[in-house]
PDB file of C-alpha atoms in Angstrom:
ATOM      1  CA  GLY W   1     -36.547  -7.403   5.682  1.00  0.00           C
ATOM      2  CA  ALA W   2     -32.970  -6.273   7.151  1.00  0.00           C
ATOM      3  CA  GLY W   3     -31.022  -6.093   4.256  1.00  0.00           C
ATOM      4  CA  VAL W   4     -32.016  -6.352   0.423  1.00  0.00           C
ATOM      5  CA  SER W   5     -32.851  -9.182  -1.064  1.00  0.00           C
ATOM      6  CA  GLN W   6     -32.637 -10.568  -4.313  1.00  0.00           C
ATOM      7  CA  SER W   7     -34.412 -13.086  -6.503  1.00  0.00           C
ATOM      8  CA  PRO W   8     -33.984 -15.364  -7.796  1.00  0.00           C
ATOM      9  CA  ARG W   9     -30.350 -16.458  -6.796  1.00  0.00           C
ATOM     10  CA  TYR W  10     -30.231 -18.920  -9.509  1.00  0.00           C
ATOM     11  CA  LYS W  11     -31.314 -18.925 -12.646  1.00  0.00           C
ATOM     12  CA  VAL W  12     -30.704 -20.759 -16.095  1.00  0.00           C
ATOM     13  CA  ALA W  13     -31.634 -18.970 -19.306  1.00  0.00           C
ATOM     14  CA  LYS W  14     -31.769 -20.792 -22.901  1.00  0.00           C
ATOM     15  CA  ARG W  15     -30.026 -18.349 -25.415  1.00  0.00           C
ATOM     16  CA  GLY W  16     -32.979 -16.341 -26.628  1.00  0.00           C
ATOM     17  CA  GLN W  17     -34.601 -16.391 -23.391  1.00  0.00           C
ATOM     18  CA  ASP W  18     -35.611 -13.157 -21.578  1.00  0.00           C
ATOM     19  CA  VAL W  19     -35.164 -13.135 -17.804  1.00  0.00           C
ATOM     20  CA  ALA W  20     -36.662 -10.609 -15.239  1.00  0.00           C
ATOM     21  CA  LEU W  21     -34.124  -9.849 -12.013  1.00  0.00           C
ATOM     22  CA  ARG W  22     -35.854  -8.816  -8.688  1.00  0.00           C
ATOM     23  CA  CYS W  23     -34.412  -6.536  -6.183  1.00  0.00           C
ATOM     24  CA  ASP W  24     -35.417  -5.670  -2.841  1.00  0.00           C
ATOM     25  CA  PRO W  25     -33.772  -3.082  -1.247  1.00  0.00           C
ATOM     26  CA  ILE W  26     -33.831  -1.785   2.648  1.00  0.00           C
ATOM     27  CA  SER W  27     -36.865   0.478   3.361  1.00  0.00           C
ATOM     28  CA  GLY W  28     -36.321   3.572   2.964  1.00  0.00           C
ATOM     29  CA  HIS W  29     -33.322   3.821   1.324  1.00  0.00           C
ATOM     30  CA  VAL W  30     -32.925   6.566  -2.184  1.00  0.00           C
ATOM     31  CA  SER W  31     -30.304   4.671  -4.053  1.00  0.00           C
ATOM     32  CA  LEU W  32     -30.363   2.129  -5.784  1.00  0.00           C
ATOM     33  CA  PHE W  33     -27.505   0.673  -7.947  1.00  0.00           C
ATOM     34  CA  TRP W  34     -27.253  -2.657 -10.437  1.00  0.00           C
ATOM     35  CA  TYR W  35     -24.070  -3.909 -10.876  1.00  0.00           C
ATOM     36  CA  GLN W  36     -22.973  -7.152 -13.169  1.00  0.00           C
ATOM     37  CA  GLN W  37     -20.038  -8.991 -11.673  1.00  0.00           C
ATOM     38  CA  ALA W  38     -18.735 -11.410 -13.980  1.00  0.00           C
ATOM     39  CA  LEU W  39     -16.491 -14.878 -13.271  1.00  0.00           C
ATOM     40  CA  GLY W  40     -13.189 -13.042 -11.462  1.00  0.00           C
ATOM     41  CA  GLN W  41     -14.052  -9.798 -11.633  1.00  0.00           C
ATOM     42  CA  GLY W  42     -15.104  -6.760  -9.752  1.00  0.00           C
ATOM     43  CA  PRO W  43     -18.880  -5.597 -10.045  1.00  0.00           C
ATOM     44  CA  GLU W  44     -18.995  -3.266 -13.392  1.00  0.00           C
ATOM     45  CA  PHE W  45     -21.799  -0.881 -12.960  1.00  0.00           C
ATOM     46  CA  LEU W  46     -24.867  -1.261 -14.757  1.00  0.00           C
ATOM     47  CA  THR W  47     -27.460   1.577 -14.063  1.00  0.00           C
ATOM     48  CA  TYR W  48     -28.373   3.926 -10.592  1.00  0.00           C
ATOM     49  CA  PHE W  49     -31.948   5.574  -9.346  1.00  0.00           C
ATOM     50  CA  GLN W  50     -32.455   7.836  -7.242  1.00  0.00           C
ATOM     51  CA  ASN W  51     -36.239   7.165  -5.817  1.00  0.00           C
ATOM     52  CA  GLU W  52     -37.601   5.942  -9.456  1.00  0.00           C
ATOM     53  CA  ALA W  53     -35.807   7.992 -11.285  1.00  0.00           C
ATOM     54  CA  GLN W  54     -33.278   6.403 -13.264  1.00  0.00           C
ATOM     55  CA  LEU W  55     -30.302   9.503 -13.328  1.00  0.00           C
ATOM     56  CA  ASP W  56     -28.275   7.064 -15.415  1.00  0.00           C
ATOM     57  CA  LYS W  57     -28.319   4.009 -17.419  1.00  0.00           C
ATOM     58  CA  SER W  58     -24.431   4.417 -19.127  1.00  0.00           C
ATOM     59  CA  GLY W  59     -23.060   0.559 -17.854  1.00  0.00           C
ATOM     60  CA  LEU W  60     -26.027  -1.062 -19.365  1.00  0.00           C
ATOM     61  CA  PRO W  61     -24.232  -2.727 -21.981  1.00  0.00           C
ATOM     62  CA  SER W  62     -26.801  -3.387 -25.008  1.00  0.00           C
ATOM     63  CA  ASP W  63     -30.459  -2.043 -25.867  1.00  0.00           C
ATOM     64  CA  ARG W  64     -31.471  -5.370 -24.842  1.00  0.00           C
ATOM     65  CA  PHE W  65     -30.823  -4.421 -20.647  1.00  0.00           C
ATOM     66  CA  PHE W  66     -33.958  -2.522 -19.245  1.00  0.00           C
ATOM     67  CA  ALA W  67     -34.345  -1.860 -15.287  1.00  0.00           C
ATOM     68  CA  GLU W  68     -36.904  -0.059 -13.721  1.00  0.00           C
ATOM     69  CA  ARG W  69     -37.875   1.165  -9.965  1.00  0.00           C
ATOM     70  CA  PRO W  70     -41.623   2.527 -10.643  1.00  0.00           C
ATOM     71  CA  GLU W  71     -42.628   3.088  -6.977  1.00  0.00           C
ATOM     72  CA  GLY W  72     -39.251   3.786  -5.937  1.00  0.00           C
ATOM     73  CA  SER W  73     -38.599   0.658  -3.799  1.00  0.00           C
ATOM     74  CA  VAL W  74     -38.610  -2.686  -5.599  1.00  0.00           C
ATOM     75  CA  SER W  75     -36.121  -2.942  -8.756  1.00  0.00           C
ATOM     76  CA  THR W  76     -36.415  -4.782 -12.084  1.00  0.00           C
ATOM     77  CA  LEU W  77     -33.490  -5.759 -14.242  1.00  0.00           C
ATOM     78  CA  LYS W  78     -34.820  -6.864 -17.936  1.00  0.00           C
ATOM     79  CA  ILE W  79     -32.834  -8.912 -19.754  1.00  0.00           C
ATOM     80  CA  GLN W  80     -34.129  -9.656 -23.054  1.00  0.00           C
ATOM     81  CA  ARG W  81     -32.608 -12.397 -25.361  1.00  0.00           C
ATOM     82  CA  THR W  82     -30.327 -13.292 -23.067  1.00  0.00           C
ATOM     83  CA  GLN W  83     -26.492 -14.293 -24.855  1.00  0.00           C
ATOM     84  CA  GLN W  84     -24.184 -16.401 -23.439  1.00  0.00           C
ATOM     85  CA  GLU W  85     -21.791 -13.440 -22.923  1.00  0.00           C
ATOM     86  CA  ASP W  86     -24.541 -11.739 -19.987  1.00  0.00           C
ATOM     87  CA  SER W  87     -24.105 -15.464 -18.085  1.00  0.00           C
ATOM     88  CA  ALA W  88     -22.666 -13.067 -14.724  1.00  0.00           C
ATOM     89  CA  VAL W  89     -24.002 -12.315 -10.920  1.00  0.00           C
ATOM     90  CA  TYR W  90     -26.006  -9.215 -11.020  1.00  0.00           C
ATOM     91  CA  LEU W  91     -25.538  -7.600  -7.827  1.00  0.00           C
ATOM     92  CA  CYS W  92     -28.003  -5.185  -6.377  1.00  0.00           C
ATOM     93  CA  ALA W  93     -27.509  -2.328  -3.707  1.00  0.00           C
ATOM     94  CA  SER W  94     -29.145   0.425  -1.995  1.00  0.00           C
ATOM     95  CA  SER W  95     -27.984   3.397   0.264  1.00  0.00           C
ATOM     96  CA  LEU W  96     -29.838   5.913   2.243  1.00  0.00           C
ATOM     97  CA  GLU W  97     -27.725   8.718   1.387  1.00  0.00           C
ATOM     98  CA  TYR W  98     -28.225  10.495  -2.415  1.00  0.00           C
ATOM     99  CA  ARG W  99     -25.909  13.358  -1.583  1.00  0.00           C
ATOM    100  CA  GLY W 100     -23.516  14.682   0.488  1.00  0.00           C
ATOM    101  CA  PRO W 101     -20.488  12.426   1.490  1.00  0.00           C
ATOM    102  CA  PRO W 102     -21.366   9.006   0.654  1.00  0.00           C
ATOM    103  CA  GLY W 103     -21.970   6.243   3.267  1.00  0.00           C
ATOM    104  CA  GLU W 104     -21.990   2.711   2.781  1.00  0.00           C
ATOM    105  CA  LEU W 105     -23.725   0.487  -0.457  1.00  0.00           C
ATOM    106  CA  PHE W 106     -25.870  -2.452   1.161  1.00  0.00           C
ATOM    107  CA  PHE W 107     -25.554  -5.138  -1.149  1.00  0.00           C
ATOM    108  CA  GLY W 108     -27.558  -8.372  -1.924  1.00  0.00           C
ATOM    109  CA  GLU W 109     -26.297 -11.693  -1.839  1.00  0.00           C
ATOM    110  CA  GLY W 110     -26.546 -11.380  -5.630  1.00  0.00           C
ATOM    111  CA  SER W 111     -28.595 -13.076  -8.807  1.00  0.00           C
ATOM    112  CA  ARG W 112     -26.819 -15.704 -10.841  1.00  0.00           C
ATOM    113  CA  LEU W 113     -27.213 -15.925 -14.371  1.00  0.00           C
ATOM    114  CA  THR W 114     -26.321 -18.565 -16.562  1.00  0.00           C
ATOM    115  CA  VAL W 115     -27.033 -18.461 -20.554  1.00  0.00           C
ATOM    116  CA  LEU W 116     -26.908 -21.574 -22.016  1.00  0.00           C
TER     117      LEU W 116
ATOM    118  CA  ALA N   1     -12.910   9.443 -14.901  1.00  0.00           C
ATOM    119  CA  GLN N   2     -12.321   7.926 -11.840  1.00  0.00           C
ATOM    120  CA  SER N   3     -10.796   4.213 -11.949  1.00  0.00           C
ATOM    121  CA  VAL N   4      -9.192   2.093  -9.143  1.00  0.00           C
ATOM    122  CA  THR N   5      -6.541  -0.702  -9.658  1.00  0.00           C
ATOM    123  CA  GLN N   6      -5.661  -3.677  -7.363  1.00  0.00           C
ATOM    124  CA  LEU N   7      -2.699  -4.839  -7.503  1.00  0.00           C
ATOM    125  CA  GLY N   8      -2.809  -8.800  -7.330  1.00  0.00           C
ATOM    126  CA  SER N   9      -5.830 -11.103  -8.517  1.00  0.00           C
ATOM    127  CA  HIS N  10      -4.740 -13.016  -5.350  1.00  0.00           C
ATOM    128  CA  VAL N  11      -2.513 -12.878  -1.724  1.00  0.00           C
ATOM    129  CA  SER N  12      -1.741 -16.037   0.275  1.00  0.00           C
ATOM    130  CA  VAL N  13      -0.621 -15.596   3.792  1.00  0.00           C
ATOM    131  CA  SER N  14       0.192 -17.655   6.640  1.00  0.00           C
ATOM    132  CA  GLU N  15      -2.032 -17.238  10.199  1.00  0.00           C
ATOM    133  CA  GLY N  16      -1.020 -14.880  12.416  1.00  0.00           C
ATOM    134  CA  ALA N  17       1.017 -12.773   9.082  1.00  0.00           C
ATOM    135  CA  LEU N  18       0.390  -9.624   8.180  1.00  0.00           C
ATOM    136  CA  VAL N  19      -2.213  -8.858   5.466  1.00  0.00           C
ATOM    137  CA  LEU N  20      -1.517  -6.401   2.903  1.00  0.00           C
ATOM    138  CA  LEU N  21      -3.867  -5.505  -0.317  1.00  0.00           C
ATOM    139  CA  ARG N  22      -2.672  -2.713  -2.789  1.00  0.00           C
ATOM    140  CA  CYS N  23      -5.611  -0.040  -4.096  1.00  0.00           C
ATOM    141  CA  ASN N  24      -4.133   2.695  -6.348  1.00  0.00           C
ATOM    142  CA  TYR N  25      -7.035   5.076  -7.703  1.00  0.00           C
ATOM    143  CA  SER N  26      -6.985   7.744 -10.266  1.00  0.00           C
ATOM    144  CA  SER N  27      -9.066  10.576  -9.880  1.00  0.00           C
ATOM    145  CA  SER N  28      -8.480  14.778 -10.907  1.00  0.00           C
ATOM    146  CA  VAL N  29     -10.488  15.712  -7.640  1.00  0.00           C
ATOM    147  CA  PRO N  30      -9.951  14.585  -3.958  1.00  0.00           C
ATOM    148  CA  PRO N  31     -12.029  11.012  -3.796  1.00  0.00           C
ATOM    149  CA  TYR N  32     -13.702   8.746  -1.419  1.00  0.00           C
ATOM    150  CA  LEU N  33     -12.755   5.573  -1.221  1.00  0.00           C
ATOM    151  CA  PHE N  34     -14.031   2.676   0.145  1.00  0.00           C
ATOM    152  CA  TRP N  35     -12.638  -1.322   0.933  1.00  0.00           C
ATOM    153  CA  TYR N  36     -15.425  -3.934   1.157  1.00  0.00           C
ATOM    154  CA  VAL N  37     -15.083  -7.717   1.353  1.00  0.00           C
ATOM    155  CA  GLN N  38     -17.440 -10.534  -0.026  1.00  0.00           C
ATOM    156  CA  TYR N  39     -17.050 -13.785   1.830  1.00  0.00           C
ATOM    157  CA  PRO N  40     -18.461 -17.428  -0.414  1.00  0.00           C
ATOM    158  CA  ASN N  41     -22.084 -16.795  -1.925  1.00  0.00           C
ATOM    159  CA  GLN N  42     -22.455 -13.144   0.407  1.00  0.00           C
ATOM    160  CA  GLY N  43     -23.180 -10.067  -0.801  1.00  0.00           C
ATOM    161  CA  LEU N  44     -20.431  -7.197  -0.511  1.00  0.00           C
ATOM    162  CA  GLN N  45     -20.008  -5.771   2.853  1.00  0.00           C
ATOM    163  CA  LEU N  46     -18.213  -2.760   3.710  1.00  0.00           C
ATOM    164  CA  LEU N  47     -14.961  -3.204   5.689  1.00  0.00           C
ATOM    165  CA  LEU N  48     -13.914   0.662   5.852  1.00  0.00           C
ATOM    166  CA  LYS N  49     -14.193   4.221   3.793  1.00  0.00           C
ATOM    167  CA  TYR N  50     -12.229   7.139   3.861  1.00  0.00           C
ATOM    168  CA  THR N  51     -14.388  10.339   3.034  1.00  0.00           C
ATOM    169  CA  THR N  52     -12.031  13.369   4.832  1.00  0.00           C
ATOM    170  CA  GLY N  53     -10.449  13.739   7.732  1.00  0.00           C
ATOM    171  CA  ALA N  54      -8.066  11.173   9.299  1.00  0.00           C
ATOM    172  CA  THR N  55      -6.062   9.166   6.677  1.00  0.00           C
ATOM    173  CA  LEU N  56      -5.715   6.459   8.296  1.00  0.00           C
ATOM    174  CA  VAL N  57      -8.774   5.124   8.716  1.00  0.00           C
ATOM    175  CA  LYS N  58      -9.938   1.745  10.512  1.00  0.00           C
ATOM    176  CA  GLY N  59     -12.561  -0.932  10.312  1.00  0.00           C
ATOM    177  CA  ILE N  60     -13.857  -4.495  11.329  1.00  0.00           C
ATOM    178  CA  ASN N  61     -12.292  -7.593  12.360  1.00  0.00           C
ATOM    179  CA  GLY N  62      -9.058  -5.485  12.558  1.00  0.00           C
ATOM    180  CA  PHE N  63      -8.482  -4.132   8.778  1.00  0.00           C
ATOM    181  CA  GLU N  64      -7.691  -0.667   8.407  1.00  0.00           C
ATOM    182  CA  ALA N  65      -5.968   1.553   5.642  1.00  0.00           C
ATOM    183  CA  GLU N  66      -4.323   4.803   4.693  1.00  0.00           C
ATOM    184  CA  PHE N  67      -4.749   7.390   2.451  1.00  0.00           C
ATOM    185  CA  LYS N  68      -1.919   8.132   0.641  1.00  0.00           C
ATOM    186  CA  LYS N  69      -2.811  11.250  -1.894  1.00  0.00           C
ATOM    187  CA  SER N  70       0.720  11.592  -2.836  1.00  0.00           C
ATOM    188  CA  GLU N  71       0.980   7.906  -3.846  1.00  0.00           C
ATOM    189  CA  THR N  72      -2.913   7.962  -4.419  1.00  0.00           C
ATOM    190  CA  SER N  73      -2.642   4.508  -2.880  1.00  0.00           C
ATOM    191  CA  PHE N  74      -5.276   3.072  -0.118  1.00  0.00           C
ATOM    192  CA  HIS N  75      -3.822   0.022   0.971  1.00  0.00           C
ATOM    193  CA  LEU N  76      -5.451  -2.837   3.647  1.00  0.00           C
ATOM    194  CA  THR N  77      -3.511  -3.926   5.906  1.00  0.00           C
ATOM    195  CA  LYS N  78      -3.973  -6.243   8.789  1.00  0.00           C
ATOM    196  CA  PRO N  79      -1.157  -7.198  11.945  1.00  0.00           C
ATOM    197  CA  SER N  80      -2.360 -10.852  12.073  1.00  0.00           C
ATOM    198  CA  ALA N  81      -3.697 -12.596   9.373  1.00  0.00           C
ATOM    199  CA  HIS N  82      -7.167 -15.041  10.455  1.00  0.00           C
ATOM    200  CA  MET N  83      -8.498 -18.185   8.540  1.00  0.00           C
ATOM    201  CA  SER N  84     -11.661 -16.279   8.731  1.00  0.00           C
ATOM    202  CA  ASP N  85      -9.987 -13.816   6.478  1.00  0.00           C
ATOM    203  CA  ALA N  86     -10.569 -16.054   3.102  1.00  0.00           C
ATOM    204  CA  ALA N  87     -12.461 -13.651   1.243  1.00  0.00           C
ATOM    205  CA  GLU N  88     -12.204 -11.487  -1.481  1.00  0.00           C
ATOM    206  CA  TYR N  89     -11.902  -7.965  -1.494  1.00  0.00           C
ATOM    207  CA  PHE N  90     -12.411  -5.150  -3.402  1.00  0.00           C
ATOM    208  CA  CYS N  91     -10.885  -1.246  -3.497  1.00  0.00           C
ATOM    209  CA  ALA N  92     -14.026   1.344  -4.576  1.00  0.00           C
ATOM    210  CA  VAL N  93     -13.532   4.812  -5.534  1.00  0.00           C
ATOM    211  CA  LEU N  94     -15.748   8.123  -5.493  1.00  0.00           C
ATOM    212  CA  VAL N  95     -16.041  11.103  -6.853  1.00  0.00           C
ATOM    213  CA  ALA N  96     -17.660  13.765  -4.639  1.00  0.00           C
ATOM    214  CA  GLY N  97     -19.688  15.900  -6.708  1.00  0.00           C
ATOM    215  CA  GLY N  98     -20.380  13.715  -9.157  1.00  0.00           C
ATOM    216  CA  SER N  99     -23.285  11.518  -9.585  1.00  0.00           C
ATOM    217  CA  TYR N 100     -21.639   9.438  -6.847  1.00  0.00           C
ATOM    218  CA  ILE N 101     -21.443   6.057  -8.511  1.00  0.00           C
ATOM    219  CA  PRO N 102     -18.521   3.813  -7.133  1.00  0.00           C
ATOM    220  CA  THR N 103     -15.998   2.236  -9.205  1.00  0.00           C
ATOM    221  CA  PHE N 104     -14.883  -0.769  -8.435  1.00  0.00           C
ATOM    222  CA  GLY N 105     -11.360  -2.647  -8.688  1.00  0.00           C
ATOM    223  CA  ARG N 106     -10.476  -6.231  -9.840  1.00  0.00           C
ATOM    224  CA  GLY N 107     -10.735  -7.628  -6.483  1.00  0.00           C
ATOM    225  CA  THR N 108      -8.303  -9.369  -3.930  1.00  0.00           C
ATOM    226  CA  SER N 109      -8.529 -13.139  -3.290  1.00  0.00           C
ATOM    227  CA  LEU N 110      -7.427 -13.845   0.382  1.00  0.00           C
ATOM    228  CA  ILE N 111      -6.068 -17.006   1.043  1.00  0.00           C
ATOM    229  CA  VAL N 112      -4.932 -17.836   4.332  1.00  0.00           C
ATOM    230  CA  HIS N 113      -2.816 -20.710   5.406  1.00  0.00           C
ATOM    231  CA  PRO N 114      -2.672 -22.512   8.636  1.00  0.00           C
TER     232      PRO N 114
END
């Protein structure tokens, strides 16, 4: 596709359920980022991939959060045993560059997770 | 460490009036700076960026921003607001030589009155 695609767009989970959020970046983009955006807040960094390598996962809030990008393209963010505080919009962004002066991040529309 | 502060969670202007959205950054090394816009139910999209060179940067939709090192600022302006400018605006900072992970501000909601 032409842009970054995220699915599902909306997810309602009961507390304790596991969820998986998918990101399909722009073809050929090396870098992939996951951000969490709480209501009324800016995007908060979760994790970063360069191709299939997860270079930084310092933003993952707990060990219930796990992300992977096994073939260097599609990425999945998994949240185990969801809690109400996990309710947020999860944003995926990709970028062609991985070194040197940074270019533009291309964002998907996000996956809105509501935990009841 | 890098951080960015956006003053004012909401800015309200009349159509045709000057738009000024404030952004101050904190970085121990020369930063790269960005403004992104988010329309309702859409992803963030780049308005403009400063990397090196000219400190006055022009972006899409008539927006521009000026990098002022002495003030550690990168304020976003537009001479004349249009109704279609109503959106959420995010400032972001990134430090060269590191992991190239942008840090975003909390955002400023621009409200445009007819």
